[in-house]
């Protein structure tokens, strides 16, 4: 039987202690399968979904081979979205605590180019970024990959879906031939095989079972007429009243239309799709993650990298043709020992998709009956929190503690009424309980943060 303890790996004691401090004791299945090969210097192609612990699968070997005395870029992680890049960089920084002065930079579009140039001038060991912005820095000569030891493609299938193939190959052509390349993908389309063949040397292929336990996720399929998808979704929300739901559509247009229809019915809903500006995308993700939006209506590409804790339900408003995508979608609920719902709507013409899903999972499809459900006329689904946006962020030296203090100091709002606080370069977001939202808004408008007055508004 395979030893799945991190202590069984040949790792520095300082790293093992840090892993233990972080709660990393037993390896996840993808870590147990990929780490021995990655630590041995092999190229790896790994099939793993979001939330499987894959960041440590490439982060640990990347960090162990760093020469921290040399401020040259030795590790590069390419991600499809800024959100995923931020998550990966955050986790790498946690893993890197065992050694001093490890500099990890995030280079993504949607943020100013100038500050990134300044950071690069001071050097970095690891860069995490999106293909477009990495390519831009390479073309301008502000980033060099001549000393790269390890290249990681995270969620490679989605990067290809988003049309990044040419950018990825251009980036790779500027890296040393003798680098180590790790490729992580939730699905294995032919394009992934082609990409692997062109950039990897005799890769070891590892995968973990992608199906979900029925005890973790309650899956149910509902037959609907094509025009009744929104009505069916409202019935499900009214019957079960989940606090947080991701509803998947296949196109941007359908996302925007469905979110608008839900809002008309008194349901707190936001759309997440590729046409959003980065600022709007940030706001949508912040509000959903901090519980001030009940339903996120998203496309697959836009939701990639979305990792929301305690997500109660996933709804396939439209089924994907690929059963692997179905499994990947519903895997966002029922995590960390908690249960979740996965509801799927299908029309007569989509029965073949149900057969493909049943065959892929090795389990029969369970069908539900929408006729037994009725949405009351006065039904509303309001989130427990409200988000306040502050026109000041990292660049103004605003920290979460400053915002919390401004809200709770001098017999202000009780600390338990304040939720998640997110700080960006030029803005900050704080979630507060709905009952104290107006009081919190007035307190921030009239009070001071870091001794300064900032504009504050309530996001609706």
CSV table of C-alpha atoms in Angstrom, one decimal:
chain,number,residue,atom,x,y,z
A,1,UNK,CA,0.0,0.0,0.0
A,2,UNK,CA,1.3,3.4,-1.0
A,3,UNK,CA,2.6,5.7,1.8
A,4,UNK,CA,0.6,8.9,1.5
A,5,UNK,CA,2.3,10.9,4.2
A,6,UNK,CA,4.4,13.9,3.1
A,7,UNK,CA,7.1,12.8,5.6
A,8,UNK,CA,7.6,9.8,3.3
A,9,UNK,CA,9.0,12.1,0.6
A,10,UNK,CA,12.6,13.1,0.4
A,11,UNK,CA,12.0,16.8,1.3
A,12,UNK,CA,14.0,19.3,3.4
A,13,UNK,CA,13.0,19.1,7.1
A,14,UNK,CA,12.2,22.8,7.1
A,15,UNK,CA,9.7,22.2,4.3
A,16,UNK,CA,8.2,19.2,6.0
A,17,UNK,CA,7.7,21.3,9.2
A,18,UNK,CA,6.0,24.1,7.2
A,19,UNK,CA,3.7,21.5,5.5
A,20,UNK,CA,2.8,20.1,9.0
A,21,UNK,CA,2.1,23.7,10.3
A,22,UNK,CA,-0.1,24.3,7.3
A,23,UNK,CA,-2.1,21.0,8.0
A,24,UNK,CA,-0.5,19.2,5.0
A,25,UNK,CA,0.1,15.7,6.5
A,26,UNK,CA,-1.6,13.2,4.1
A,27,UNK,CA,-1.2,13.7,0.4
A,28,UNK,CA,-4.3,14.0,-1.8
A,29,UNK,CA,-4.6,11.3,-4.5
A,30,UNK,CA,-3.1,13.6,-7.2
A,31,UNK,CA,-0.3,14.6,-4.9
A,32,UNK,CA,0.5,11.0,-4.1
A,33,UNK,CA,0.6,10.0,-7.8
A,34,UNK,CA,2.4,13.0,-9.2
A,35,UNK,CA,4.9,14.3,-6.5
A,36,UNK,CA,7.4,11.4,-6.7
A,37,UNK,CA,7.8,11.8,-10.4
A,38,UNK,CA,7.9,15.6,-10.3
A,39,UNK,CA,10.5,15.6,-7.5
A,40,UNK,CA,12.5,13.1,-9.6
A,41,UNK,CA,12.7,15.7,-12.4
A,42,UNK,CA,10.2,13.9,-14.8
A,43,UNK,CA,7.8,15.7,-17.0
A,44,UNK,CA,4.2,15.0,-15.8
A,45,UNK,CA,0.8,15.3,-17.5
A,46,UNK,CA,-1.8,15.1,-14.7
A,47,UNK,CA,-5.6,14.9,-14.9
A,48,UNK,CA,-6.9,16.7,-11.9
A,49,UNK,CA,-9.8,19.0,-11.1
A,50,UNK,CA,-10.0,22.3,-9.1
A,51,UNK,CA,-9.8,21.6,-5.4
A,52,UNK,CA,-7.8,18.4,-5.7
A,53,UNK,CA,-4.6,19.9,-4.2
A,54,UNK,CA,-2.8,20.2,-7.5
A,55,UNK,CA,-1.0,23.5,-6.5
A,56,UNK,CA,1.1,21.6,-4.0
A,57,UNK,CA,1.7,18.9,-6.6
A,58,UNK,CA,3.8,21.4,-8.7
A,59,UNK,CA,4.6,24.0,-5.9
A,60,UNK,CA,6.6,21.6,-3.7
A,61,UNK,CA,9.0,20.4,-6.5
A,62,UNK,CA,9.3,23.9,-7.9
A,63,UNK,CA,10.3,25.4,-4.5
A,64,UNK,CA,12.7,22.6,-3.6
A,65,UNK,CA,14.8,23.2,-6.7
A,66,UNK,CA,15.0,27.0,-6.4
A,67,UNK,CA,18.3,28.9,-5.9
A,68,UNK,CA,17.0,31.7,-3.7
A,69,UNK,CA,20.3,33.6,-4.0
A,70,UNK,CA,19.7,34.1,-7.7
A,71,UNK,CA,16.9,36.6,-8.4
A,72,UNK,CA,16.3,35.1,-11.8
A,73,UNK,CA,12.9,33.6,-12.9
A,74,UNK,CA,13.3,29.8,-12.3
A,75,UNK,CA,9.6,28.8,-12.1
A,76,UNK,CA,6.7,29.9,-14.3
A,77,UNK,CA,3.0,28.9,-13.8
A,78,UNK,CA,0.6,29.7,-16.6
A,79,UNK,CA,-3.1,30.0,-15.6
A,80,UNK,CA,-6.3,30.8,-17.7
A,81,UNK,CA,-7.6,33.5,-15.4
A,82,UNK,CA,-6.4,36.2,-13.0
A,83,UNK,CA,-8.4,34.7,-10.2
A,84,UNK,CA,-6.7,31.3,-10.5
A,85,UNK,CA,-3.3,33.0,-10.8
A,86,UNK,CA,-4.0,34.9,-7.6
A,87,UNK,CA,-5.1,31.7,-5.8
A,88,UNK,CA,-2.0,29.8,-7.0
A,89,UNK,CA,0.4,32.6,-6.0
A,90,UNK,CA,-1.2,32.8,-2.6
A,91,UNK,CA,-0.8,29.1,-2.0
A,92,UNK,CA,2.8,29.1,-3.3
A,93,UNK,CA,3.7,31.9,-0.8
A,94,UNK,CA,2.2,29.7,2.0
A,95,UNK,CA,4.3,26.7,0.9
A,96,UNK,CA,7.4,28.9,0.5
A,97,UNK,CA,7.4,30.0,4.2
A,98,UNK,CA,10.1,27.3,4.9
A,99,UNK,CA,12.7,29.4,3.2
A,100,UNK,CA,13.5,33.1,3.4
A,101,UNK,CA,13.3,35.7,0.6
A,102,UNK,CA,11.4,33.6,-2.0
A,103,UNK,CA,9.9,36.2,-4.3
A,104,UNK,CA,6.7,35.2,-6.1
A,105,UNK,CA,5.2,37.6,-8.6
A,106,UNK,CA,1.7,37.6,-10.2
A,107,UNK,CA,1.6,39.0,-13.8
A,108,UNK,CA,-1.9,39.2,-15.2
A,109,UNK,CA,-4.0,41.4,-17.4
A,110,UNK,CA,-6.6,43.8,-16.1
A,111,UNK,CA,-4.1,45.5,-13.8
A,112,UNK,CA,-1.6,48.3,-14.4
A,113,UNK,CA,1.5,47.4,-16.4
A,114,UNK,CA,3.8,50.0,-14.7
A,115,UNK,CA,3.8,48.5,-11.2
A,116,UNK,CA,4.6,45.0,-12.7
A,117,UNK,CA,7.6,46.5,-14.5
A,118,UNK,CA,8.8,47.9,-11.2
A,119,UNK,CA,8.5,44.6,-9.4
A,120,UNK,CA,10.3,42.7,-12.2
A,121,UNK,CA,13.2,45.2,-12.0
A,122,UNK,CA,13.8,43.9,-8.5
A,123,UNK,CA,13.9,40.3,-9.7
A,124,UNK,CA,11.7,37.3,-8.9
A,125,UNK,CA,12.1,33.5,-8.4
A,126,UNK,CA,8.6,32.4,-9.5
A,127,UNK,CA,6.2,34.1,-11.8
A,128,UNK,CA,2.5,33.1,-11.9
A,129,UNK,CA,0.4,34.7,-14.7
A,130,UNK,CA,-2.0,34.6,-17.7
A,131,UNK,CA,-0.6,33.9,-21.2
A,132,UNK,CA,-1.5,37.3,-22.6
A,133,UNK,CA,0.3,39.4,-20.0
A,134,UNK,CA,3.3,37.0,-19.8
A,135,UNK,CA,3.7,37.3,-23.6
A,136,UNK,CA,3.5,41.1,-23.4
A,137,UNK,CA,6.3,41.3,-20.8
A,138,UNK,CA,8.4,38.9,-22.9
A,139,UNK,CA,7.9,41.0,-26.1
A,140,UNK,CA,8.9,44.2,-24.2
A,141,UNK,CA,11.9,42.6,-22.7
A,142,UNK,CA,10.8,43.1,-19.1
A,143,UNK,CA,10.7,39.4,-18.4
A,144,UNK,CA,13.4,36.8,-19.2
A,145,UNK,CA,12.9,33.1,-19.0
A,146,UNK,CA,16.5,32.1,-19.9
A,147,UNK,CA,17.1,30.6,-16.4
A,148,UNK,CA,13.7,28.8,-16.2
A,149,UNK,CA,13.9,25.4,-14.6
A,150,UNK,CA,10.2,24.4,-14.3
A,151,UNK,CA,7.2,25.4,-16.4
A,152,UNK,CA,3.7,24.6,-15.2
A,153,UNK,CA,0.5,24.8,-17.3
A,154,UNK,CA,-2.4,24.8,-14.8
A,155,UNK,CA,-5.9,24.1,-16.2
A,156,UNK,CA,-4.4,23.7,-19.6
A,157,UNK,CA,-7.7,22.6,-21.2
A,158,UNK,CA,-9.3,25.9,-20.3
A,159,UNK,CA,-6.4,27.9,-21.6
A,160,UNK,CA,-6.8,26.1,-24.9
A,161,UNK,CA,-10.6,26.7,-24.8
A,162,UNK,CA,-9.9,30.4,-24.4
A,163,UNK,CA,-7.7,30.4,-27.6
A,164,UNK,CA,-4.3,30.7,-25.9
A,165,UNK,CA,-2.6,27.9,-27.9
A,166,UNK,CA,-0.5,30.2,-30.0
A,167,UNK,CA,0.5,32.4,-27.0
A,168,UNK,CA,1.5,29.4,-25.0
A,169,UNK,CA,3.7,28.0,-27.7
A,170,UNK,CA,5.3,31.4,-28.3
A,171,UNK,CA,6.1,31.7,-24.5
A,172,UNK,CA,7.5,28.1,-24.5
A,173,UNK,CA,9.7,28.9,-27.4
A,174,UNK,CA,11.5,31.4,-25.2
A,175,UNK,CA,12.3,28.9,-22.4
A,176,UNK,CA,15.3,26.6,-22.2
A,177,UNK,CA,14.9,23.2,-23.9
A,178,UNK,CA,16.1,21.4,-20.7
A,179,UNK,CA,13.4,22.7,-18.5
A,180,UNK,CA,10.9,20.4,-16.6
A,181,UNK,CA,7.3,20.7,-17.8
A,182,UNK,CA,4.2,19.8,-15.7
A,183,UNK,CA,0.8,20.0,-17.3
A,184,UNK,CA,-2.4,19.9,-15.3
A,185,UNK,CA,-5.8,19.5,-16.9
A,186,UNK,CA,-9.3,18.6,-15.7
A,187,UNK,CA,-10.2,17.0,-19.1
A,188,UNK,CA,-8.1,15.3,-21.8
A,189,UNK,CA,-9.3,16.5,-25.2
A,190,UNK,CA,-7.1,15.7,-28.2
A,191,UNK,CA,-5.6,19.2,-28.1
A,192,UNK,CA,-4.1,18.5,-24.7
A,193,UNK,CA,-2.4,15.4,-26.1
A,194,UNK,CA,-1.1,17.4,-29.0
A,195,UNK,CA,0.2,20.1,-26.7
A,196,UNK,CA,1.9,17.6,-24.4
A,197,UNK,CA,3.6,15.9,-27.4
A,198,UNK,CA,5.0,19.2,-28.6
A,199,UNK,CA,6.3,20.6,-25.3
A,200,UNK,CA,7.1,17.6,-23.0
A,201,UNK,CA,9.8,14.9,-22.9
A,202,UNK,CA,8.5,11.4,-22.2
A,203,UNK,CA,5.9,12.6,-19.7
A,204,UNK,CA,4.5,10.4,-17.0
A,205,UNK,CA,0.7,10.4,-17.2
A,206,UNK,CA,-1.2,10.3,-13.9
A,207,UNK,CA,-4.9,10.8,-13.1
A,208,UNK,CA,-7.3,10.5,-10.3
A,209,UNK,CA,-10.9,9.3,-10.4
A,210,UNK,CA,-13.1,12.2,-11.4
A,211,UNK,CA,-16.5,10.9,-10.4
A,212,UNK,CA,-18.1,12.0,-7.2
A,213,UNK,CA,-19.5,10.0,-4.3
A,214,UNK,CA,-23.3,10.0,-4.1
A,215,UNK,CA,-23.0,10.7,-0.4
A,216,UNK,CA,-21.2,14.0,-1.1
A,217,UNK,CA,-23.3,15.3,-4.0
A,218,UNK,CA,-27.0,14.6,-4.5
A,219,UNK,CA,-27.5,14.5,-8.3
A,220,UNK,CA,-30.9,14.9,-9.9
A,221,UNK,CA,-32.1,15.5,-13.5
A,222,UNK,CA,-35.3,17.3,-14.5
A,223,UNK,CA,-37.0,17.1,-17.8
A,224,UNK,CA,-38.0,20.6,-19.1
A,225,UNK,CA,-39.3,22.3,-22.2
A,226,UNK,CA,-36.6,24.5,-23.8
A,227,UNK,CA,-38.5,27.7,-23.0
A,228,UNK,CA,-39.1,26.7,-19.3
A,229,UNK,CA,-35.4,26.6,-18.1
A,230,UNK,CA,-35.6,29.8,-16.0
A,231,UNK,CA,-39.0,28.8,-14.5
A,232,UNK,CA,-37.6,25.4,-13.5
A,233,UNK,CA,-34.5,27.0,-11.9
A,234,UNK,CA,-36.8,29.4,-9.9
A,235,UNK,CA,-38.8,26.4,-8.7
A,236,UNK,CA,-35.7,24.6,-7.5
A,237,UNK,CA,-34.4,27.7,-5.7
A,238,UNK,CA,-37.8,28.3,-4.1
A,239,UNK,CA,-38.1,24.7,-2.9
A,240,UNK,CA,-34.6,24.2,-1.5
A,241,UNK,CA,-33.5,27.8,-0.8
A,242,UNK,CA,-29.7,27.3,-1.0
A,243,UNK,CA,-27.6,30.2,0.3
A,244,UNK,CA,-25.2,29.9,-2.6
A,245,UNK,CA,-25.7,28.5,-6.1
A,246,UNK,CA,-23.7,28.4,-9.3
A,247,UNK,CA,-25.9,28.0,-12.4
A,248,UNK,CA,-24.1,27.0,-15.6
A,249,UNK,CA,-25.1,28.1,-19.1
A,250,UNK,CA,-23.3,27.4,-22.4
A,251,UNK,CA,-23.1,31.0,-23.8
A,252,UNK,CA,-22.5,34.5,-22.6
A,253,UNK,CA,-25.8,35.7,-23.9
A,254,UNK,CA,-27.8,33.1,-22.0
A,255,UNK,CA,-25.9,33.9,-18.8
A,256,UNK,CA,-26.8,37.6,-19.0
A,257,UNK,CA,-30.4,36.9,-19.9
A,258,UNK,CA,-30.9,34.4,-17.1
A,259,UNK,CA,-29.3,36.5,-14.5
A,260,UNK,CA,-31.6,39.5,-15.5
A,261,UNK,CA,-34.7,37.2,-15.4
A,262,UNK,CA,-33.8,35.9,-11.9
A,263,UNK,CA,-33.3,39.5,-10.6
A,264,UNK,CA,-36.7,40.5,-12.0
A,265,UNK,CA,-38.2,37.6,-9.8
A,266,UNK,CA,-36.6,38.9,-6.6
A,267,UNK,CA,-33.6,36.6,-6.7
A,268,UNK,CA,-30.1,38.0,-6.0
A,269,UNK,CA,-28.2,37.0,-9.1
A,270,UNK,CA,-25.1,38.1,-11.0
A,271,UNK,CA,-23.7,36.9,-14.4
A,272,UNK,CA,-20.0,35.9,-14.9
A,273,UNK,CA,-18.9,35.6,-18.5
A,274,UNK,CA,-16.0,36.5,-20.8
A,275,UNK,CA,-17.4,40.0,-21.9
A,276,UNK,CA,-17.0,41.5,-18.4
A,277,UNK,CA,-14.3,44.1,-17.8
A,278,UNK,CA,-11.8,42.9,-15.1
A,279,UNK,CA,-13.1,45.4,-12.6
A,280,UNK,CA,-16.7,44.1,-13.0
A,281,UNK,CA,-15.5,40.5,-12.9
A,282,UNK,CA,-13.6,41.2,-9.6
A,283,UNK,CA,-16.8,42.7,-8.1
A,284,UNK,CA,-18.9,39.7,-9.2
A,285,UNK,CA,-16.5,37.2,-7.7
A,286,UNK,CA,-16.0,39.2,-4.5
A,287,UNK,CA,-19.8,39.4,-3.9
A,288,UNK,CA,-20.5,35.8,-4.6
A,289,UNK,CA,-17.6,34.6,-2.4
A,290,UNK,CA,-18.5,36.9,0.5
A,291,UNK,CA,-22.2,35.8,0.5
A,292,UNK,CA,-23.7,39.0,-0.8
A,293,UNK,CA,-25.0,37.3,-3.9
A,294,UNK,CA,-27.2,34.2,-3.9
A,295,UNK,CA,-26.9,32.9,-7.5
A,296,UNK,CA,-23.9,33.1,-9.8
A,297,UNK,CA,-24.9,32.5,-13.5
A,298,UNK,CA,-21.7,31.5,-15.3
A,299,UNK,CA,-20.1,30.0,-18.4
A,300,UNK,CA,-17.5,27.2,-18.0
A,301,UNK,CA,-14.6,29.4,-19.1
A,302,UNK,CA,-15.5,32.3,-16.9
A,303,UNK,CA,-16.0,30.1,-13.8
A,304,UNK,CA,-12.7,28.3,-14.3
A,305,UNK,CA,-10.6,28.6,-11.2
A,306,UNK,CA,-13.7,29.5,-9.1
A,307,UNK,CA,-13.1,27.9,-5.7
A,308,UNK,CA,-16.0,29.0,-3.3
A,309,UNK,CA,-16.0,27.3,0.1
A,310,UNK,CA,-19.3,25.7,1.2
A,311,UNK,CA,-21.1,26.1,-2.2
A,312,UNK,CA,-24.5,24.5,-1.6
A,313,UNK,CA,-25.8,23.8,-5.1
A,314,UNK,CA,-24.7,23.6,-8.7
A,315,UNK,CA,-27.3,23.8,-11.5
A,316,UNK,CA,-26.7,22.8,-15.1
A,317,UNK,CA,-29.3,25.1,-16.7
A,318,UNK,CA,-27.9,23.6,-19.9
A,319,UNK,CA,-25.9,20.4,-20.0
A,320,UNK,CA,-22.5,20.3,-21.7
A,321,UNK,CA,-21.9,17.7,-24.4
A,322,UNK,CA,-18.9,16.5,-22.6
A,323,UNK,CA,-19.6,14.3,-19.5
A,324,UNK,CA,-16.2,15.3,-18.1
A,325,UNK,CA,-17.3,18.9,-18.0
A,326,UNK,CA,-20.4,17.9,-16.2
A,327,UNK,CA,-18.4,16.1,-13.5
A,328,UNK,CA,-16.0,19.1,-13.3
A,329,UNK,CA,-19.0,21.5,-12.8
A,330,UNK,CA,-20.7,19.6,-10.1
A,331,UNK,CA,-17.4,19.0,-8.2
A,332,UNK,CA,-17.5,22.6,-7.0
A,333,UNK,CA,-20.1,21.5,-4.4
A,334,UNK,CA,-19.9,18.7,-1.8
A,335,UNK,CA,-16.4,19.5,-0.7
A,336,UNK,CA,-14.4,19.2,2.5
A,337,UNK,CA,-16.8,16.6,4.0
A,338,UNK,CA,-20.0,18.7,3.3
A,339,UNK,CA,-22.9,17.7,1.1
A,340,UNK,CA,-24.2,19.5,-1.9
A,341,UNK,CA,-26.9,19.5,-4.6
A,342,UNK,CA,-26.3,19.1,-8.3
A,343,UNK,CA,-29.4,19.7,-10.4
A,344,UNK,CA,-29.5,19.4,-14.2
A,345,UNK,CA,-32.2,20.5,-16.6
A,346,UNK,CA,-32.5,18.7,-20.0
A,347,UNK,CA,-34.9,18.7,-23.0
A,348,UNK,CA,-36.0,15.7,-25.0
A,349,UNK,CA,-33.3,16.3,-27.6
A,350,UNK,CA,-30.6,16.1,-24.8
A,351,UNK,CA,-31.3,12.6,-23.7
A,352,UNK,CA,-28.1,11.3,-25.3
A,353,UNK,CA,-26.2,13.6,-22.8
A,354,UNK,CA,-27.8,11.8,-19.9
A,355,UNK,CA,-26.7,8.5,-21.3
A,356,UNK,CA,-23.1,9.7,-21.7
A,357,UNK,CA,-23.0,11.0,-18.1
A,358,UNK,CA,-24.5,7.8,-16.7
A,359,UNK,CA,-21.9,5.7,-18.6
A,360,UNK,CA,-19.0,8.0,-17.6
A,361,UNK,CA,-19.9,7.9,-13.9
A,362,UNK,CA,-20.9,4.3,-13.9
A,363,UNK,CA,-24.2,5.1,-12.1
A,364,UNK,CA,-27.8,5.3,-13.3
A,365,UNK,CA,-29.4,8.8,-13.7
A,366,UNK,CA,-31.8,9.8,-10.9
A,367,UNK,CA,-34.8,11.8,-12.3
A,368,UNK,CA,-36.8,14.4,-10.3
A,369,UNK,CA,-40.3,15.8,-10.8
A,370,UNK,CA,-40.7,19.6,-11.1
A,371,UNK,CA,-44.5,19.3,-11.2
A,372,UNK,CA,-44.4,18.7,-7.4
A,373,UNK,CA,-42.6,22.0,-6.9
A,374,UNK,CA,-44.3,25.4,-6.9
A,375,UNK,CA,-42.6,28.8,-6.6
A,376,UNK,CA,-44.7,31.2,-4.5
A,377,UNK,CA,-45.6,34.5,-6.1
A,378,UNK,CA,-43.9,36.5,-3.4
A,379,UNK,CA,-40.7,34.3,-3.3
A,380,UNK,CA,-37.5,36.2,-2.8
A,381,UNK,CA,-33.9,34.9,-2.4
A,382,UNK,CA,-31.8,37.5,-0.6
A,383,UNK,CA,-28.3,36.9,0.5
A,384,UNK,CA,-27.3,37.3,4.2
A,385,UNK,CA,-24.6,39.8,3.5
A,386,UNK,CA,-24.2,43.2,1.6
A,387,UNK,CA,-21.0,44.4,0.1
A,388,UNK,CA,-19.6,47.9,0.6
A,389,UNK,CA,-16.9,49.2,-1.8
A,390,UNK,CA,-14.2,51.5,-0.5
A,391,UNK,CA,-12.3,53.7,-3.0
A,392,UNK,CA,-8.9,52.9,-1.5
A,393,UNK,CA,-6.8,49.8,-1.5
A,394,UNK,CA,-3.2,48.4,-1.4
A,395,UNK,CA,-1.7,51.5,-3.1
A,396,UNK,CA,-3.2,53.6,-0.3
A,397,UNK,CA,-1.8,51.2,2.3
A,398,UNK,CA,-5.3,50.1,3.3
A,399,UNK,CA,-5.3,46.8,5.2
A,400,UNK,CA,-8.2,44.5,6.3
A,401,UNK,CA,-7.5,45.4,10.0
A,402,UNK,CA,-8.0,49.1,9.2
A,403,UNK,CA,-11.4,48.5,7.7
A,404,UNK,CA,-12.5,46.2,10.6
A,405,UNK,CA,-11.3,48.8,13.1
A,406,UNK,CA,-13.2,51.6,11.4
A,407,UNK,CA,-16.4,49.6,11.5
A,408,UNK,CA,-16.1,48.1,15.0
A,409,UNK,CA,-14.1,50.7,17.0
A,410,UNK,CA,-15.6,52.9,19.7
A,411,UNK,CA,-18.8,50.8,20.3
A,412,UNK,CA,-19.4,50.5,16.6
A,413,UNK,CA,-20.8,47.4,14.7
A,414,UNK,CA,-20.1,44.1,16.5
A,415,UNK,CA,-17.2,42.2,14.9
A,416,UNK,CA,-19.4,39.1,14.2
A,417,UNK,CA,-21.6,41.3,11.9
A,418,UNK,CA,-18.6,41.9,9.6
A,419,UNK,CA,-17.7,39.3,7.0
A,420,UNK,CA,-15.0,38.8,4.3
A,421,UNK,CA,-12.7,41.8,3.5
A,422,UNK,CA,-11.0,41.8,0.1
A,423,UNK,CA,-8.2,44.4,-0.8
A,424,UNK,CA,-7.3,45.2,-4.4
A,425,UNK,CA,-4.8,47.8,-5.7
A,426,UNK,CA,-7.1,50.8,-5.7
A,427,UNK,CA,-10.3,49.5,-4.0
A,428,UNK,CA,-11.5,47.3,-1.1
A,429,UNK,CA,-14.6,45.4,-0.4
A,430,UNK,CA,-16.1,44.5,2.9
A,431,UNK,CA,-19.2,42.3,3.5
A,432,UNK,CA,-21.5,43.1,6.4
A,433,UNK,CA,-24.7,41.5,7.6
A,434,UNK,CA,-27.8,42.9,5.8
A,435,UNK,CA,-29.4,44.2,9.0
A,436,UNK,CA,-26.5,46.6,9.6
A,437,UNK,CA,-25.6,47.5,6.0
A,438,UNK,CA,-26.9,51.1,6.2
A,439,UNK,CA,-25.3,51.7,9.6
A,440,UNK,CA,-22.0,50.4,8.3
A,441,UNK,CA,-22.2,52.6,5.2
A,442,UNK,CA,-22.8,55.7,7.3
A,443,UNK,CA,-20.0,54.8,9.7
A,444,UNK,CA,-17.4,54.4,6.9
A,445,UNK,CA,-18.7,57.6,5.1
A,446,UNK,CA,-18.4,59.7,8.2
A,447,UNK,CA,-15.4,58.0,9.8
A,448,UNK,CA,-11.8,57.6,8.7
A,449,UNK,CA,-9.7,54.7,7.5
A,450,UNK,CA,-5.9,55.2,8.0
A,451,UNK,CA,-6.7,58.7,9.0
A,452,UNK,CA,-8.3,59.5,5.6
A,453,UNK,CA,-11.8,59.8,4.2
A,454,UNK,CA,-12.6,57.4,1.3
A,455,UNK,CA,-15.6,57.3,-0.9
A,456,UNK,CA,-17.8,54.4,0.0
A,457,UNK,CA,-20.8,52.9,-1.8
A,458,UNK,CA,-23.2,49.9,-1.4
A,459,UNK,CA,-23.1,47.4,-4.3
A,460,UNK,CA,-26.6,46.4,-5.5
